[in-house]
Short mmCIF file of C-alpha atoms in Angstrom, two decimals:
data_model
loop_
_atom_site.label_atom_id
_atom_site.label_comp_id
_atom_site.label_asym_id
_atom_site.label_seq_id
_atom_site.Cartn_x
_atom_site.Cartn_y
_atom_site.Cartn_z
CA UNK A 26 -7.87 9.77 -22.93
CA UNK A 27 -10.68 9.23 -25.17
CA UNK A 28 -13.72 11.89 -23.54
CA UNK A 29 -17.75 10.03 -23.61
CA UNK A 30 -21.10 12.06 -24.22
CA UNK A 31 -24.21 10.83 -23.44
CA UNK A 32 -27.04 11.59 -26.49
CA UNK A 33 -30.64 10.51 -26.31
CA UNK A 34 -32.35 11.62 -29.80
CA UNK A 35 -35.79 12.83 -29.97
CA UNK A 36 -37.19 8.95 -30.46
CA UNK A 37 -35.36 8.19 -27.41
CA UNK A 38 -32.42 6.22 -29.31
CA UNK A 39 -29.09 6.51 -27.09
CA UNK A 40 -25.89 6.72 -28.68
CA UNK A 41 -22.36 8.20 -27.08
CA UNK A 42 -20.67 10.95 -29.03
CA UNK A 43 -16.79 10.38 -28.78
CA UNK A 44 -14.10 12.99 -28.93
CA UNK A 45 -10.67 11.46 -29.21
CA UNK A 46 -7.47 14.03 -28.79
CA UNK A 47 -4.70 12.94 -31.44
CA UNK A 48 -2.09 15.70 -30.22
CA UNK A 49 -1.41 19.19 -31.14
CA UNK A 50 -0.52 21.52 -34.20
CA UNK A 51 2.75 24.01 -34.22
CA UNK A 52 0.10 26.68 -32.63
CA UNK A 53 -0.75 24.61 -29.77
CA UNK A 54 -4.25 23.84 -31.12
CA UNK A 55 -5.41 20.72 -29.90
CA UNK A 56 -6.40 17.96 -32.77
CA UNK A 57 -9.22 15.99 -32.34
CA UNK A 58 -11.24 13.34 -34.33
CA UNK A 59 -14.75 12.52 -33.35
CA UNK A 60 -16.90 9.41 -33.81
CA UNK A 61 -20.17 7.85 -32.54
CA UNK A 62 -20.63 4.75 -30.76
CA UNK A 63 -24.13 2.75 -31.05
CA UNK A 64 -25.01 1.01 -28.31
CA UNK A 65 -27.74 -1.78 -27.10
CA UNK A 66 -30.98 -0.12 -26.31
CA UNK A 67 -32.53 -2.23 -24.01
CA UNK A 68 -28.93 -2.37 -21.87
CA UNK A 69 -29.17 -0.64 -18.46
CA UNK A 70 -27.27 3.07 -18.33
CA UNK A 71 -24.19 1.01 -16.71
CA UNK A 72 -23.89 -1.62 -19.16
CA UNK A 73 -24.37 1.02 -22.24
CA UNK A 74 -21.72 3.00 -20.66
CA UNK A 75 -19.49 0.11 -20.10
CA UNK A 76 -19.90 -0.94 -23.78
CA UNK A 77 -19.24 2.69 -25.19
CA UNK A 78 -15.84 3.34 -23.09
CA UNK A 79 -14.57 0.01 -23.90
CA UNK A 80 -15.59 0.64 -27.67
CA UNK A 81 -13.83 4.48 -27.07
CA UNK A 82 -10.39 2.58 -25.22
CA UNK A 83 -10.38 0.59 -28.48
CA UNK A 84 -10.75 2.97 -30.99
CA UNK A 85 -7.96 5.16 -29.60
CA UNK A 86 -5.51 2.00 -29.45
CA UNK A 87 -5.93 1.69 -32.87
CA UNK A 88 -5.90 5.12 -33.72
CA UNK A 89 -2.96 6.25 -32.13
CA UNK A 90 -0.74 3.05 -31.58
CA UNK A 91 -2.17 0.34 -34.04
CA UNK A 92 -1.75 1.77 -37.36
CA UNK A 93 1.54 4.40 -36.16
CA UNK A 94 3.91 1.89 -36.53
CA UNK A 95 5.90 -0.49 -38.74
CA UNK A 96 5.27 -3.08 -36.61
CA UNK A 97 7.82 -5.78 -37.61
CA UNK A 98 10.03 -3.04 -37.49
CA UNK A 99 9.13 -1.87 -33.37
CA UNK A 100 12.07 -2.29 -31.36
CA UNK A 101 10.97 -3.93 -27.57
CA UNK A 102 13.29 -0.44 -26.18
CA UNK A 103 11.21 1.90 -27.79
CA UNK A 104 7.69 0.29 -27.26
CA UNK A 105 8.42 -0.06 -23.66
CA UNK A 106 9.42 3.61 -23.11
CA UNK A 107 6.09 4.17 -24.57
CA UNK A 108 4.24 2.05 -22.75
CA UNK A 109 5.60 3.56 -19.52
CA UNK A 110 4.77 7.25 -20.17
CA UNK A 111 1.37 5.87 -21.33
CA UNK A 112 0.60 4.32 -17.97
CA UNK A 113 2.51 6.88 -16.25
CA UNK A 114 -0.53 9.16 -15.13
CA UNK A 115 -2.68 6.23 -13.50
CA UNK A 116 0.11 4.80 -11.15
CA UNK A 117 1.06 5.95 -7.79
CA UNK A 118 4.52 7.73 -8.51
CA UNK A 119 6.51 5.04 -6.36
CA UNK A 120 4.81 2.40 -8.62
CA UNK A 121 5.98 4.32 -12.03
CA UNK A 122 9.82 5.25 -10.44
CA UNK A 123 9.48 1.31 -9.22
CA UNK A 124 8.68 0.24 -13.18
CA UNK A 125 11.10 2.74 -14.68
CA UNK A 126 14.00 1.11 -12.57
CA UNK A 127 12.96 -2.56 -13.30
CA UNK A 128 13.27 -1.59 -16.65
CA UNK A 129 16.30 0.41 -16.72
CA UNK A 130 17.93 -2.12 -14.65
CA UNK A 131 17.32 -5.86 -16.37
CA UNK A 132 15.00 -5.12 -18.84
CA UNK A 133 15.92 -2.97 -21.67
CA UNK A 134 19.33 -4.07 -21.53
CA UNK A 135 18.48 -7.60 -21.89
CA UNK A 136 15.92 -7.43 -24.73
CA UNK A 137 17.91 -4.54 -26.53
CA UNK A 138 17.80 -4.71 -30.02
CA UNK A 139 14.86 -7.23 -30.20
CA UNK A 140 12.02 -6.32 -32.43
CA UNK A 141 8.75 -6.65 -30.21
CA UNK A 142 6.97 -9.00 -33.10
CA UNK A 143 9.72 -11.52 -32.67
CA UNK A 144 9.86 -12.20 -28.93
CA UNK A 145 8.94 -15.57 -27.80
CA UNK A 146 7.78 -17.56 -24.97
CA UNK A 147 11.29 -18.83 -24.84
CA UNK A 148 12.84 -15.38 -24.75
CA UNK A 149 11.18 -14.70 -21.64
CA UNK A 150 12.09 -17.71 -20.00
CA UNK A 151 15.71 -17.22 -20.75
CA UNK A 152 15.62 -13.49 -19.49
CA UNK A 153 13.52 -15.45 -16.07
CA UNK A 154 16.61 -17.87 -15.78
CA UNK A 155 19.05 -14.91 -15.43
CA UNK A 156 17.42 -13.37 -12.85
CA UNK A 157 17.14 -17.17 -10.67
CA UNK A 158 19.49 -17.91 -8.08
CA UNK A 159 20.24 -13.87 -7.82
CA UNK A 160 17.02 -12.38 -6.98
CA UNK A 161 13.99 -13.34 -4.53
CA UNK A 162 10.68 -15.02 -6.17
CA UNK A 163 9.10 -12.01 -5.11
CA UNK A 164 11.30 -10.10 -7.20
CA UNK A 165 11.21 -12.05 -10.37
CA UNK A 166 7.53 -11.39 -10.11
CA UNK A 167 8.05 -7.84 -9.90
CA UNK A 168 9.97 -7.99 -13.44
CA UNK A 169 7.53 -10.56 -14.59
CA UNK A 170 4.45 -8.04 -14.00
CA UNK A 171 6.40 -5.25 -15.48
CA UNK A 172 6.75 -7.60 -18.72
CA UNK A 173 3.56 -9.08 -18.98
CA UNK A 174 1.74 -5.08 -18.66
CA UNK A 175 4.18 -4.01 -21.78
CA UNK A 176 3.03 -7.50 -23.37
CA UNK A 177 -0.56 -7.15 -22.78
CA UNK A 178 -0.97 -3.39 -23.94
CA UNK A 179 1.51 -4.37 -27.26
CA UNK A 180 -1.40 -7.09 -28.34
CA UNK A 181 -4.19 -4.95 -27.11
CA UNK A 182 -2.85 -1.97 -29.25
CA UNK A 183 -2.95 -4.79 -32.51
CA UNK A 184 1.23 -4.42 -32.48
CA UNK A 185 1.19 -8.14 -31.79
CA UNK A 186 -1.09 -11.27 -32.07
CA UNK A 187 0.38 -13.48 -28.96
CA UNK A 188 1.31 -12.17 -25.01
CA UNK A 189 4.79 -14.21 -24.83
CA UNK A 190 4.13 -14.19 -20.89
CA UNK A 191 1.48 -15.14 -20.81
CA UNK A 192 2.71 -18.98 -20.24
CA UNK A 193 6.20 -18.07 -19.86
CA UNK A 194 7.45 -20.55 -17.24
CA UNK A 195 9.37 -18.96 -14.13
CA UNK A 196 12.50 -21.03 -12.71
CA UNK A 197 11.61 -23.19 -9.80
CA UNK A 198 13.14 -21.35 -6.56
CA UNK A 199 13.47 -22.28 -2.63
CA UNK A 200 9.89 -21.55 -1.48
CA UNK A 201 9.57 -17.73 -0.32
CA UNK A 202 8.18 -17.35 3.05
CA UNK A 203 5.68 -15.08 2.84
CA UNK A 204 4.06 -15.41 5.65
CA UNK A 205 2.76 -12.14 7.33
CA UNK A 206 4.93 -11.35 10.61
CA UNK A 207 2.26 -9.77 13.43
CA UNK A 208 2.13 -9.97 17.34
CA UNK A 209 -0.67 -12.72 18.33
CA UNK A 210 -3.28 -11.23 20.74
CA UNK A 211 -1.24 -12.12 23.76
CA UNK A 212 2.06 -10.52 22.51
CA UNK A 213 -0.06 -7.38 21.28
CA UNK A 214 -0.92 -6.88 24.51
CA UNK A 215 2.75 -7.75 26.06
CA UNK A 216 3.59 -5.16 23.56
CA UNK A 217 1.44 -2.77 24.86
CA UNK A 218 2.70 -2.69 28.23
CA UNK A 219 6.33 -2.84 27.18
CA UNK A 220 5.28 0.64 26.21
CA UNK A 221 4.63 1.92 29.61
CA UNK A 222 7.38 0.32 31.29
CA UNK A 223 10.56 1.45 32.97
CA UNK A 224 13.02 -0.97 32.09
CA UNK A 225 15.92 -1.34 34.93
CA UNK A 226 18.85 -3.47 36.10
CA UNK A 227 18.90 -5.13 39.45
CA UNK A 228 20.57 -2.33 41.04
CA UNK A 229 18.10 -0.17 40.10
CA UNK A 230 19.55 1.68 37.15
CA UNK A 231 17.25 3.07 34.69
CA UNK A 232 18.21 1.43 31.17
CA UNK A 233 15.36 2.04 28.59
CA UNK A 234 11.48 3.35 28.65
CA UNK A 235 9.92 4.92 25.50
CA UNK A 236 9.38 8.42 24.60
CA UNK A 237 5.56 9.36 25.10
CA UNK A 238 5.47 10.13 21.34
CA UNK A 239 6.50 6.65 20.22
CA UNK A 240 4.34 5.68 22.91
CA UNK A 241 1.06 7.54 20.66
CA UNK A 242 2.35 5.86 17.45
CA UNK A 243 2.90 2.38 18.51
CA UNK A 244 -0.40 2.55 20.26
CA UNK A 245 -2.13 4.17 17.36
CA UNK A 246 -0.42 1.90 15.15
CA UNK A 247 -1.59 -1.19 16.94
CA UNK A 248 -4.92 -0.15 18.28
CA UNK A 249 -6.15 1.34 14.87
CA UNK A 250 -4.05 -0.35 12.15
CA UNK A 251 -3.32 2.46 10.15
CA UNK A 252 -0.48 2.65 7.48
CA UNK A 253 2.30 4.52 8.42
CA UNK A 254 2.27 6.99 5.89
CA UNK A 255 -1.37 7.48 7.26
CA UNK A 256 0.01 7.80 10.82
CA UNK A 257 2.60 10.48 9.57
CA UNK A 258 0.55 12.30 7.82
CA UNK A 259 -1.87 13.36 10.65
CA UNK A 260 -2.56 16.58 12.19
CA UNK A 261 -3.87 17.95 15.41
CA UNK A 262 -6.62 18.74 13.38
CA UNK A 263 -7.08 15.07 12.16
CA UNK A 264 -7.99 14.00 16.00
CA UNK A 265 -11.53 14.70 17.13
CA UNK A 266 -11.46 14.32 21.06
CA UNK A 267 -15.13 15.08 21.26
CA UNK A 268 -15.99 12.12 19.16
CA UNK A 269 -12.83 9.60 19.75
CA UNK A 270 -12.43 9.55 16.07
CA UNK A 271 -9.05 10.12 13.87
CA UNK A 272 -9.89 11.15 10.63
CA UNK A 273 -7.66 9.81 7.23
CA UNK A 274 -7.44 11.91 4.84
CA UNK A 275 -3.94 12.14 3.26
CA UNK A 276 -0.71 10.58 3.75
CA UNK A 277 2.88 10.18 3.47
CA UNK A 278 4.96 8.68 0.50
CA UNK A 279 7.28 8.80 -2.25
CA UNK A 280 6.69 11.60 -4.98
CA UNK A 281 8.69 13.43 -7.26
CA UNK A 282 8.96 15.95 -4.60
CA UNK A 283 10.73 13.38 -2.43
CA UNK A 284 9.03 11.80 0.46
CA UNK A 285 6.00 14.21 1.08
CA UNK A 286 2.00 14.33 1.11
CA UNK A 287 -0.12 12.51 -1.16
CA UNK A 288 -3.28 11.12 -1.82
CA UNK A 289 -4.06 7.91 0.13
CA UNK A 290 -3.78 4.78 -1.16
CA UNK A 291 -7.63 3.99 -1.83
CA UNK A 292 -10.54 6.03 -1.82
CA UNK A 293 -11.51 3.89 0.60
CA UNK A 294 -8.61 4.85 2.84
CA UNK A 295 -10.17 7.82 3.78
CA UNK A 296 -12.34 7.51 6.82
CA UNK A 297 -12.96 8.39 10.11
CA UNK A 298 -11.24 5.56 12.43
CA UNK A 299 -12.51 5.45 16.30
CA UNK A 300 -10.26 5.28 19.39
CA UNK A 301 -10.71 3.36 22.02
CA UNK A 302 -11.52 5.64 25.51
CA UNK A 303 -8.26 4.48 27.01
CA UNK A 304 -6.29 6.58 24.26
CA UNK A 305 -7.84 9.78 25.41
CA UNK A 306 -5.73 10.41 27.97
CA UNK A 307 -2.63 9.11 26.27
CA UNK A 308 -3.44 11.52 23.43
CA UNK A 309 -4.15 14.47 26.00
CA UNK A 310 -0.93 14.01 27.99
CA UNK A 311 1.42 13.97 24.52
CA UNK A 312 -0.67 17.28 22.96
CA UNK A 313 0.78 19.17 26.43
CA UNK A 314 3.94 17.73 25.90
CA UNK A 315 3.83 18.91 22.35
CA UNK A 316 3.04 22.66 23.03
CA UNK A 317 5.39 23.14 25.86
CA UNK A 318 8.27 22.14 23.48
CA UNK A 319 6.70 24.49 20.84
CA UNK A 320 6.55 27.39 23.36
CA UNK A 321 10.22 26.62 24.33
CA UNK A 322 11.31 26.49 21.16
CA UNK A 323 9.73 29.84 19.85
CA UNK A 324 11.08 31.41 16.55
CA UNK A 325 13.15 27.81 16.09
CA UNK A 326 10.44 26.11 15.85
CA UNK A 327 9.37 24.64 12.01
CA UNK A 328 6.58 22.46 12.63
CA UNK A 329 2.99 22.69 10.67
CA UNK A 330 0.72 21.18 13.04
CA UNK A 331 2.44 17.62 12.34
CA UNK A 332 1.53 14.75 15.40
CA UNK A 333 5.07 12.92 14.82
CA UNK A 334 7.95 15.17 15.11
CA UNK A 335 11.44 15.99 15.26
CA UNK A 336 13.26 18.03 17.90
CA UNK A 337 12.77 20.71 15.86
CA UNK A 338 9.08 20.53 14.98
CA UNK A 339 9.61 19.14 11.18
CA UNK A 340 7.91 16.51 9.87
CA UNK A 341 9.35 13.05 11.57
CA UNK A 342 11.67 11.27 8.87
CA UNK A 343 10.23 8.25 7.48
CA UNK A 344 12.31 5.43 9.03
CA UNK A 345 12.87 7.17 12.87
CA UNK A 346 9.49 5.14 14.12
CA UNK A 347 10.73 1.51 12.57
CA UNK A 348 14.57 2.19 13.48
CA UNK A 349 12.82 3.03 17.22
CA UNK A 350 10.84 0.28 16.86
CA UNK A 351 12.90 -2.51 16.08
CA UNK A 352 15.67 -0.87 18.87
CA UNK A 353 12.88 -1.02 21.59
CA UNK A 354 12.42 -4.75 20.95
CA UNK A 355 15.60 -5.97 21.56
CA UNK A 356 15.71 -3.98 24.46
CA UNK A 357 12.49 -5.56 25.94
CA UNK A 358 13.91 -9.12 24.77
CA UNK A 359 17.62 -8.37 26.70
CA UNK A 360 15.71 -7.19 29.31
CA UNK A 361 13.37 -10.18 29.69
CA UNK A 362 16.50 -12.51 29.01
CA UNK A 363 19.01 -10.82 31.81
CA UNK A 364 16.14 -10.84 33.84
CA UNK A 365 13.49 -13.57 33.68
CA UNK A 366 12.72 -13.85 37.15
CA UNK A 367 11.37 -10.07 36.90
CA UNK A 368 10.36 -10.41 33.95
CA UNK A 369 7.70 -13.40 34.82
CA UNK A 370 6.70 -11.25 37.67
CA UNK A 371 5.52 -8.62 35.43
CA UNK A 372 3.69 -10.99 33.01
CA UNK A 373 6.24 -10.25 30.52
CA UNK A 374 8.08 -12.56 27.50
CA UNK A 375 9.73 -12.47 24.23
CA UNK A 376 8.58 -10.91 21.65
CA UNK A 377 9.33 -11.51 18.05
CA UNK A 378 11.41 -8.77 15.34
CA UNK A 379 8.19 -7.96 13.04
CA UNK A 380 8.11 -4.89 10.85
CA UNK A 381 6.80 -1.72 11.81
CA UNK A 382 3.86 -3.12 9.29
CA UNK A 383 3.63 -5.75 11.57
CA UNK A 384 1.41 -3.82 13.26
CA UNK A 385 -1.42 -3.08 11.64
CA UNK A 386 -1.48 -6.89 11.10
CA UNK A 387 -1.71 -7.23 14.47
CA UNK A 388 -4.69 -5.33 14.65
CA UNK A 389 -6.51 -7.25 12.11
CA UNK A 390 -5.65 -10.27 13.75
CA UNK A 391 -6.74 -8.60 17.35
CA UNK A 392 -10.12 -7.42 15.66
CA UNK A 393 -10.82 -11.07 14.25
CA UNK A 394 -9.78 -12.28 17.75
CA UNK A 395 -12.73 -10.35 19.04
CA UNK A 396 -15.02 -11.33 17.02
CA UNK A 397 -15.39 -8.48 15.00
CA UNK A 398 -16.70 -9.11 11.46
CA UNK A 399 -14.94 -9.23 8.51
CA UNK A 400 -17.03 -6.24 6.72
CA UNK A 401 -16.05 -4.19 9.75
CA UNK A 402 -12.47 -4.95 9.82
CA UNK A 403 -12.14 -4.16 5.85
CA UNK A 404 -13.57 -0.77 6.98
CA UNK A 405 -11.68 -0.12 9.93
CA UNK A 406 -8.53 -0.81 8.08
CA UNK A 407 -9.26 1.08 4.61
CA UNK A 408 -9.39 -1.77 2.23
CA UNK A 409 -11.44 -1.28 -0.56
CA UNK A 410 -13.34 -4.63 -0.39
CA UNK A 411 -13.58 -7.04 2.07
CA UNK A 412 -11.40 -9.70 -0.35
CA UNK A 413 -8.89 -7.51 -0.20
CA UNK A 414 -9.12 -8.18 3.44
CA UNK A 415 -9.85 -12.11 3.34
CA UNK A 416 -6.84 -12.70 1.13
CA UNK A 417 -3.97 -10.91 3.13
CA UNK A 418 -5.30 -11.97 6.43
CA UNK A 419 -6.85 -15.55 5.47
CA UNK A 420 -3.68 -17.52 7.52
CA UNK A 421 -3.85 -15.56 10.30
CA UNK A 422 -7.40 -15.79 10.70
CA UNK A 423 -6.86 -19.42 9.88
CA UNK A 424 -5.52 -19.83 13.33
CA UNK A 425 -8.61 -18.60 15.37
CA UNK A 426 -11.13 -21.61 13.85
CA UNK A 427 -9.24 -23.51 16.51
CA UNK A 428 -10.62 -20.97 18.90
CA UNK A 429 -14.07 -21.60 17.28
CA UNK A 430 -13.70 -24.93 17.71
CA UNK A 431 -12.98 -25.15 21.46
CA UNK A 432 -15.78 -22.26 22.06
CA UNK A 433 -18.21 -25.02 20.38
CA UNK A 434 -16.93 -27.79 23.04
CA UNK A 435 -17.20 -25.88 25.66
CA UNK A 436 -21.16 -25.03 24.96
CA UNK A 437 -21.77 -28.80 24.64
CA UNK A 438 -19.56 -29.83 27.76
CA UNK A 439 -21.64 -27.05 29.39
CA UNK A 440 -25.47 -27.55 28.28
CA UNK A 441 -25.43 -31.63 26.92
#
């Protein structure tokens, strides 16, 4: 990528110095061209800086892609293979293997042979009808994304004039439900004390209760909405029992080492996220539980500190806590089925099948139930803005106005 310098000349004019790297010779050397970039003077430093990288981004487009190629000539294959090791550095690497097998699946073999320049509107539309009736809406827009990014950089690198997708017209489809699956307030806290119960038959037999370390996920989970990757990524180290505070700072996901540690998803997903005082105890109880297993384990132990575990001390596998999950709910829902008499006894119901994602919904949700801003809850849950926030949660939170509503007619019924 293009590299910006900052130069203010004796009479206080400000121009950017631009060093752009075109590759290498046979002796390694690298080859560079360099250029100056004028910019307004009475700008502020943000805007002048803003004008000379977008000048720089340009300038290297043209330099390296715009004037490289025969353009009429540019297979779609080859462009795209280019594009992709282009962008390949500034995605998450379960976005880029995501892209490479969209591509390698539909793409290239659709469109192979097609010179870029010649693609129409119409060609994409065909290659959108292929894919209706077979996949999901959700995954037509996947390969729709994928084509309109190849698209978008072709016309911004001046290899064509027109971004075919850009009105490309996608089959009409069954509406997707995409509707966010959480636990209301109530069942969050039904949840919660499914955690802590013994589940038995009339006659007394023991049938189900939770391990105390799915226990400390779940609660963590549902209490402080973190990702899972986030939650298997944490450390003893990571929980601050002084301060009640869990601190994010990595987490766990696909890279080209397999599933292992990486950065999180945001900066802003790293923060420190506070427990409530009830978790203290839940978190000392499981930490003794931990180290006796490590002491009886000894040299066969091959933990590093990890919170989530196998029986061996290794990292917990990725899918244990939602296959757990989803087991422990049909439990509970069997349970509160064979035995509804008991089960109203004990304040307990149904609960829906949500994902293990599910979760951290539910916090949100639980949050906005109590009132918490939404500036807080953006924080609390690592988003990087609060629309990030407002537009995943905006139905759910949709459904407490009505609780606004009847807080309102209740003051009046109360004070007119």
């Amino acid at each position: 990528m293009a590299s910006l310098k900052r130069v203010t000349h004796k009479n206080g004019r400000v121009v950017y110095r631009i060093v752009i790297c075109m590759g290498y010779d046979k002796q390694g050397n690298k080859l560079v061209r360099n250029f100056t970039c004028p910019v307004s003077q009475s700008a502020p430093f943000r805007q002048q800086e803003k004008e000379a990288l977008k000048y720089a981004l340009e300038l290297e487009d043209r330099l390296k892609y715009g004037n490289g190629h025969c353009n009429d000539k540019l297979l779609f294959e080859d462009f795209s293979r280019k594009w992709l090791e282009n962008v390949k550095d500034t995605l998450a690497y379960g976005t880029y293997v995501g892209y490479e097998q969209l591509l390698r699946s539909k793409i290239l073999p659709y469109f192979k042979g097609y010179k870029i320049v010649y693609i129409r509107t119409s060609d994409i539309e065909a290659f959108y009808r292929t894919l209706a009736g077979v996949y999901s809406p959700g995954t037509i827009r996947r390969y729709a994304n994928v084509l309109n990014c190849i698209f978008g950089t072709a016309k911004r690198w001046n290899i064509i004039t027109d971004n075919p997708c850009q009105n490309a017209l996608k089959p009409k489809q069954k509406q997707e439900n995409t509707e966010l699956r959480y636990f209301t307030p109530g069942q969050s806290l039904i949840f919660l004390k499914s955690l802590d119960m013994v589940y038995e038959t009339k006659h007394g037999k023991k049938v189900h209760a939770v391990p105390l370390q799915y226990r400390v996920f779940f609660t963590l989970s549902i209490f402080c909405g973190f990702r899972k990757g986030e939650i298997l990524a944490l450390h003893w180290d990571d929980i601050h029992f002084d301060t009640l505070e869990i601190s994010i700072s990595k987490s766990i996901g696909k890279t080209d080492r397999g599933f292992d540690y990486k950065e999180p998803k945001t900066s802003a997903a790293v923060r420190k996220v506070p427990f409530p005082d009830s978790m203290y105890s839940l978190l000392e109880e499981y930490r003794r539980e931990y180290e006796l297993l490590r002491l009886r384990l000894g040299s066969e132990w091959q933990g590093k500190n990890n919170l989530f575990i196998r029986s061996n001390g290794r990292l917990m596998g990725h899918t244990t806590a939602y296959q757990y999950f989803v087991n422990h709910l049909k439990y509970h829902n069997q349970w509160v089925r064979e035995y509804p008499g008991r089960a109203v006894t004990v304040g307990m119901e149904e609960l829906p099948i949500i994902p293990l994602h599910g979760l951290r919904h539910s916090c949100a949700t639980l949050l906005n139930y109590l009132d918490v801003n939404i500036v807080d809850i953006s924080k609390y849950l690592g988003h990087a803005n609060c629309s990030t926030t407002m537009n995943i949660y905006a139905h759910s939170f949709e459904t407490q106005k009505r609780m606004v509503s009847n807080k309102l007619n209740e003051f009046i019924k109360t004070n007119c």
